[in-house]
């Protein structure tokens, strides 16, 4: 075995590594994605990487590491973002993630790209961490799930309802990130979060994840998802359930894990090695 962070695997002339651009339908919109297929006959386990809001960090470094480690990895854009059709909303992100899961299970796609649809893992960052946990909780066929600096919308919604000045701060913060998005506003995004309320509290998902591997990564120098609000309460709830295969870490880094990318990759690889 080669080190996937340092060395390329040998080329397989019969079953070479490929990087096809794909689209997946969700709500009548075509979601653009890039699939990183490893060399070898497979079938390969699949990791879907869910980016955050608005998607400046897309985790292509992780996609390439995962491919070198033998996992097919998919990076895609949600509706209403970065040129994809449709309009952006938190609910559409959840619908789009479910649509991606359905697309990966289609026999033709799995056969063409040597994928194993029975071994699909969701890994998400920030908003993507929220979507990964929510989607895995709703879909027992997802083999494992990881949240990196995940954003707990249910918890933030409760804080916004209790503090109008905090609410206004989130309206302004969301509005300031809308450049690559369309069809929404800061006010609309906060209102949607508030309307969902406790149904989007990530701690409440513990019973639905109790028998699967779960990785939670917090970031202690993070002003976007401070670990005391978004990570520690989740760990406590999942330990109490218990989520039997829970793995959790807090890294001293910022929201994008800007200086911990190798540590992040090694942590994810170690987690995946323990998954079925």
Short mmCIF file of C-alpha atoms in Angstrom, two decimals:
data_model
loop_
_atom_site.label_atom_id
_atom_site.label_comp_id
_atom_site.label_asym_id
_atom_site.label_seq_id
_atom_site.Cartn_x
_atom_site.Cartn_y
_atom_site.Cartn_z
CA UNK A 1 0.00 0.00 0.00
CA UNK A 2 1.19 3.53 -0.80
CA UNK A 3 0.61 6.56 1.43
CA UNK A 4 -2.36 8.38 -0.18
CA UNK A 5 -1.11 11.70 1.16
CA UNK A 6 2.32 11.31 -0.40
CA UNK A 7 2.36 8.81 -3.25
CA UNK A 8 0.29 8.06 -6.34
CA UNK A 9 -0.86 4.45 -6.66
CA UNK A 10 0.29 2.42 -9.67
CA UNK A 11 -1.62 2.88 -12.91
CA UNK A 12 -4.04 0.15 -13.97
CA UNK A 13 -4.21 0.15 -17.79
CA UNK A 14 -7.37 -1.98 -17.81
CA UNK A 15 -9.21 0.03 -15.17
CA UNK A 16 -7.56 3.47 -15.03
CA UNK A 17 -8.42 6.29 -12.66
CA UNK A 18 -10.80 8.76 -14.31
CA UNK A 19 -12.40 12.08 -13.38
CA UNK A 20 -15.76 12.43 -15.15
CA UNK A 21 -18.00 15.48 -14.87
CA UNK A 22 -21.54 14.35 -14.02
CA UNK A 23 -24.93 15.95 -13.47
CA UNK A 24 -27.68 14.80 -11.13
CA UNK A 25 -31.31 15.92 -11.33
CA UNK A 26 -32.88 17.44 -8.23
CA UNK A 27 -36.15 19.32 -8.32
CA UNK A 28 -35.81 19.86 -12.05
CA UNK A 29 -32.33 21.39 -11.74
CA UNK A 30 -29.11 19.80 -12.99
CA UNK A 31 -26.55 19.61 -10.20
CA UNK A 32 -22.96 19.65 -11.54
CA UNK A 33 -20.55 17.23 -9.94
CA UNK A 34 -17.06 15.79 -10.36
CA UNK A 35 -16.49 12.11 -9.63
CA UNK A 36 -12.98 10.92 -8.76
CA UNK A 37 -12.77 7.23 -9.66
CA UNK A 38 -9.76 5.22 -8.45
CA UNK A 39 -7.85 2.76 -10.57
CA UNK A 40 -8.87 -0.87 -10.28
CA UNK A 41 -11.85 -3.01 -11.14
CA UNK A 42 -13.75 -2.19 -7.96
CA UNK A 43 -16.48 -1.97 -7.01
CA UNK A 44 -15.20 1.01 -5.06
CA UNK A 45 -16.76 2.44 -1.91
CA UNK A 46 -18.00 5.98 -2.43
CA UNK A 47 -17.51 9.12 -0.34
CA UNK A 48 -19.75 12.11 -1.08
CA UNK A 49 -18.18 15.39 0.04
CA UNK A 50 -20.73 18.08 0.92
CA UNK A 51 -19.44 21.64 0.86
CA UNK A 52 -20.65 24.45 3.06
CA UNK A 53 -22.24 27.86 2.56
CA UNK A 54 -21.68 29.29 0.03
CA UNK A 55 -19.07 26.72 -1.09
CA UNK A 56 -15.74 28.54 -1.20
CA UNK A 57 -13.98 25.50 0.31
CA UNK A 58 -14.97 22.50 -1.80
CA UNK A 59 -12.57 19.93 -0.35
CA UNK A 60 -11.03 18.78 -3.61
CA UNK A 61 -7.86 18.02 -1.65
CA UNK A 62 -9.82 15.42 0.32
CA UNK A 63 -11.38 14.06 -2.87
CA UNK A 64 -7.97 13.36 -4.37
CA UNK A 65 -6.61 11.80 -1.15
CA UNK A 66 -9.66 9.56 -0.93
CA UNK A 67 -9.25 8.46 -4.53
CA UNK A 68 -5.61 7.54 -3.92
CA UNK A 69 -6.80 5.52 -0.92
CA UNK A 70 -9.21 3.54 -3.10
CA UNK A 71 -12.45 5.45 -2.55
CA UNK A 72 -14.48 7.01 -5.32
CA UNK A 73 -15.24 10.57 -4.22
CA UNK A 74 -17.90 12.98 -5.46
CA UNK A 75 -17.93 16.76 -5.11
CA UNK A 76 -21.03 18.60 -6.36
CA UNK A 77 -22.91 21.91 -6.15
CA UNK A 78 -26.39 22.36 -4.72
CA UNK A 79 -29.29 24.02 -6.49
CA UNK A 80 -28.96 27.74 -6.99
CA UNK A 81 -25.22 27.82 -6.38
CA UNK A 82 -22.19 28.41 -8.58
CA UNK A 83 -24.19 28.32 -11.83
CA UNK A 84 -26.46 25.37 -10.99
CA UNK A 85 -30.11 25.90 -11.88
CA UNK A 86 -32.89 26.52 -9.42
CA UNK A 87 -32.85 28.58 -6.24
CA UNK A 88 -30.85 28.24 -3.05
CA UNK A 89 -32.37 27.27 0.27
CA UNK A 90 -31.37 25.14 3.23
CA UNK A 91 -34.22 22.76 2.43
CA UNK A 92 -33.02 22.42 -1.16
CA UNK A 93 -29.58 21.43 0.14
CA UNK A 94 -31.20 18.53 2.01
CA UNK A 95 -33.29 17.56 -1.02
CA UNK A 96 -30.26 17.77 -3.31
CA UNK A 97 -28.17 15.55 -1.05
CA UNK A 98 -30.93 12.93 -1.04
CA UNK A 99 -31.14 13.18 -4.84
CA UNK A 100 -27.39 12.58 -5.12
CA UNK A 101 -27.76 9.46 -2.99
CA UNK A 102 -30.51 8.18 -5.27
CA UNK A 103 -28.41 8.91 -8.35
CA UNK A 104 -25.43 7.00 -7.03
CA UNK A 105 -27.63 3.94 -6.59
CA UNK A 106 -28.63 3.84 -10.25
CA UNK A 107 -27.30 0.62 -11.72
CA UNK A 108 -25.96 2.14 -14.95
CA UNK A 109 -23.91 4.79 -13.18
CA UNK A 110 -22.56 2.33 -10.61
CA UNK A 111 -21.59 -0.16 -13.32
CA UNK A 112 -20.00 2.45 -15.59
CA UNK A 113 -17.77 3.86 -12.86
CA UNK A 114 -17.18 0.66 -10.84
CA UNK A 115 -18.97 1.93 -7.72
CA UNK A 116 -20.36 0.01 -4.77
CA UNK A 117 -23.67 1.72 -3.90
CA UNK A 118 -23.94 -0.40 -0.73
CA UNK A 119 -20.89 1.40 0.73
CA UNK A 120 -21.59 5.13 0.53
CA UNK A 121 -20.28 7.52 3.18
CA UNK A 122 -21.30 11.17 3.61
CA UNK A 123 -18.71 13.69 4.77
CA UNK A 124 -19.71 17.32 5.09
CA UNK A 125 -18.16 20.62 6.14
CA UNK A 126 -20.15 23.33 7.98
CA UNK A 127 -23.57 23.41 6.26
CA UNK A 128 -22.42 20.20 4.60
CA UNK A 129 -21.87 18.61 8.01
CA UNK A 130 -25.46 19.47 8.92
CA UNK A 131 -26.69 18.01 5.62
CA UNK A 132 -24.58 14.88 6.04
CA UNK A 133 -25.96 14.10 9.50
CA UNK A 134 -29.55 14.95 8.54
CA UNK A 135 -29.39 12.83 5.38
CA UNK A 136 -27.76 9.86 7.09
CA UNK A 137 -30.37 9.96 9.85
CA UNK A 138 -33.12 9.78 7.22
CA UNK A 139 -31.40 7.10 5.12
CA UNK A 140 -30.31 3.95 7.01
CA UNK A 141 -28.52 2.63 3.92
CA UNK A 142 -25.76 5.24 4.28
CA UNK A 143 -22.83 3.30 5.71
CA UNK A 144 -21.20 6.04 7.79
CA UNK A 145 -21.23 9.81 8.22
CA UNK A 146 -18.80 12.55 9.21
CA UNK A 147 -19.38 16.20 10.12
CA UNK A 148 -16.48 18.66 10.05
CA UNK A 149 -17.14 21.99 11.81
CA UNK A 150 -20.82 21.24 11.29
CA UNK A 151 -23.39 24.03 11.64
CA UNK A 152 -26.28 23.15 13.97
CA UNK A 153 -29.20 25.05 12.43
CA UNK A 154 -31.71 24.01 15.10
CA UNK A 155 -29.53 25.34 17.89
CA UNK A 156 -28.86 28.62 16.08
CA UNK A 157 -32.56 29.04 15.30
CA UNK A 158 -33.36 28.87 19.01
CA UNK A 159 -30.64 31.40 19.81
CA UNK A 160 -31.98 33.76 17.13
CA UNK A 161 -35.52 33.55 18.47
CA UNK A 162 -34.24 34.47 21.93
CA UNK A 163 -31.98 37.35 20.85
CA UNK A 164 -33.11 39.79 18.12
CA UNK A 165 -29.66 41.36 17.84
CA UNK A 166 -28.09 37.95 17.24
CA UNK A 167 -30.78 37.25 14.65
CA UNK A 168 -29.93 40.46 12.81
CA UNK A 169 -26.28 39.47 12.87
CA UNK A 170 -27.08 36.20 11.11
CA UNK A 171 -29.26 38.00 8.54
CA UNK A 172 -26.31 40.25 7.72
CA UNK A 173 -23.78 37.41 7.75
CA UNK A 174 -25.83 35.22 5.41
CA UNK A 175 -26.54 38.17 3.10
CA UNK A 176 -22.83 38.83 2.82
CA UNK A 177 -22.18 35.37 1.36
CA UNK A 178 -24.76 35.36 -1.44
CA UNK A 179 -22.41 36.21 -4.34
CA UNK A 180 -22.36 32.72 -5.94
CA UNK A 181 -25.98 31.97 -4.93
CA UNK A 182 -29.32 32.99 -6.33
CA UNK A 183 -32.98 33.08 -5.35
CA UNK A 184 -32.67 33.90 -1.66
CA UNK A 185 -31.74 36.56 0.89
CA UNK A 186 -30.29 36.76 4.36
CA UNK A 187 -33.73 37.33 5.84
CA UNK A 188 -35.20 34.37 3.94
CA UNK A 189 -32.44 32.05 5.15
CA UNK A 190 -32.86 33.01 8.80
CA UNK A 191 -36.64 32.71 8.53
CA UNK A 192 -36.33 29.24 7.00
CA UNK A 193 -34.01 28.15 9.78
CA UNK A 194 -36.41 29.48 12.42
CA UNK A 195 -39.39 27.78 10.79
CA UNK A 196 -37.62 24.41 10.90
CA UNK A 197 -36.80 24.96 14.55
CA UNK A 198 -35.99 21.95 16.67
CA UNK A 199 -36.46 19.54 13.75
CA UNK A 200 -33.02 20.73 12.62
CA UNK A 201 -31.32 20.21 15.99
CA UNK A 202 -28.51 17.75 15.31
CA UNK A 203 -28.49 16.32 18.84
CA UNK A 204 -31.95 14.87 18.19
CA UNK A 205 -30.56 12.63 15.44
CA UNK A 206 -28.64 10.44 17.90
CA UNK A 207 -31.19 7.56 17.99
CA UNK A 208 -31.18 7.36 14.18
CA UNK A 209 -27.38 7.15 14.02
CA UNK A 210 -26.80 4.91 17.03
CA UNK A 211 -25.65 1.83 15.11
CA UNK A 212 -23.44 3.44 12.46
CA UNK A 213 -19.95 4.95 12.48
CA UNK A 214 -20.10 8.71 13.12
CA UNK A 215 -17.18 11.15 13.05
CA UNK A 216 -17.55 14.63 14.58
CA UNK A 217 -14.76 17.19 14.21
CA UNK A 218 -14.88 20.52 16.01
CA UNK A 219 -12.64 23.56 15.54
CA UNK A 220 -11.60 25.57 18.59
CA UNK A 221 -10.44 28.76 16.78
CA UNK A 222 -13.66 29.00 14.77
CA UNK A 223 -15.97 32.01 14.90
CA UNK A 224 -18.48 30.50 12.43
CA UNK A 225 -19.24 27.27 14.30
CA UNK A 226 -17.73 27.73 17.77
CA UNK A 227 -17.21 24.27 19.18
CA UNK A 228 -18.88 25.10 22.50
CA UNK A 229 -22.17 25.68 20.61
CA UNK A 230 -21.99 23.40 17.58
CA UNK A 231 -19.73 20.50 18.59
CA UNK A 232 -19.57 19.79 22.33
CA UNK A 233 -23.35 19.49 22.90
CA UNK A 234 -23.54 17.09 19.97
CA UNK A 235 -20.77 14.89 21.34
CA UNK A 236 -22.49 14.80 24.73
CA UNK A 237 -25.83 13.81 23.20
CA UNK A 238 -24.32 11.12 20.97
CA UNK A 239 -22.30 9.64 23.83
CA UNK A 240 -25.43 9.50 25.98
CA UNK A 241 -27.50 7.67 23.35
CA UNK A 242 -24.99 6.00 22.88
CA UNK A 243 -23.84 6.23 19.29
CA UNK A 244 -21.70 3.13 19.65
CA UNK A 245 -19.15 3.91 16.93
CA UNK A 246 -18.66 7.60 17.68
CA UNK A 247 -15.27 9.19 16.95
CA UNK A 248 -14.79 12.85 17.90
CA UNK A 249 -11.99 15.41 17.86
CA UNK A 250 -11.42 19.13 18.39
CA UNK A 251 -8.60 20.72 16.39
CA UNK A 252 -7.05 24.11 17.18
CA UNK A 253 -7.80 25.67 13.81
CA UNK A 254 -10.21 27.94 11.98
CA UNK A 255 -13.51 27.14 10.28
CA UNK A 256 -11.92 26.01 7.00
CA UNK A 257 -9.26 23.97 8.86
CA UNK A 258 -6.82 26.07 6.88
CA UNK A 259 -3.69 24.78 8.63
CA UNK A 260 -4.99 21.29 9.44
CA UNK A 261 -5.75 19.82 6.04
CA UNK A 262 -3.31 16.90 6.35
CA UNK A 263 -4.51 16.21 9.89
CA UNK A 264 -8.09 16.31 8.62
CA UNK A 265 -7.30 13.91 5.78
CA UNK A 266 -5.51 11.44 8.07
CA UNK A 267 -8.35 11.57 10.60
CA UNK A 268 -10.91 10.84 7.88
CA UNK A 269 -8.82 7.99 6.45
CA UNK A 270 -8.45 6.45 9.90
CA UNK A 271 -12.20 6.74 10.45
CA UNK A 272 -13.01 5.16 7.08
CA UNK A 273 -10.61 2.27 7.74
CA UNK A 274 -12.78 1.30 10.70
CA UNK A 275 -16.04 1.44 8.72
CA UNK A 276 -17.60 -1.75 7.29
#
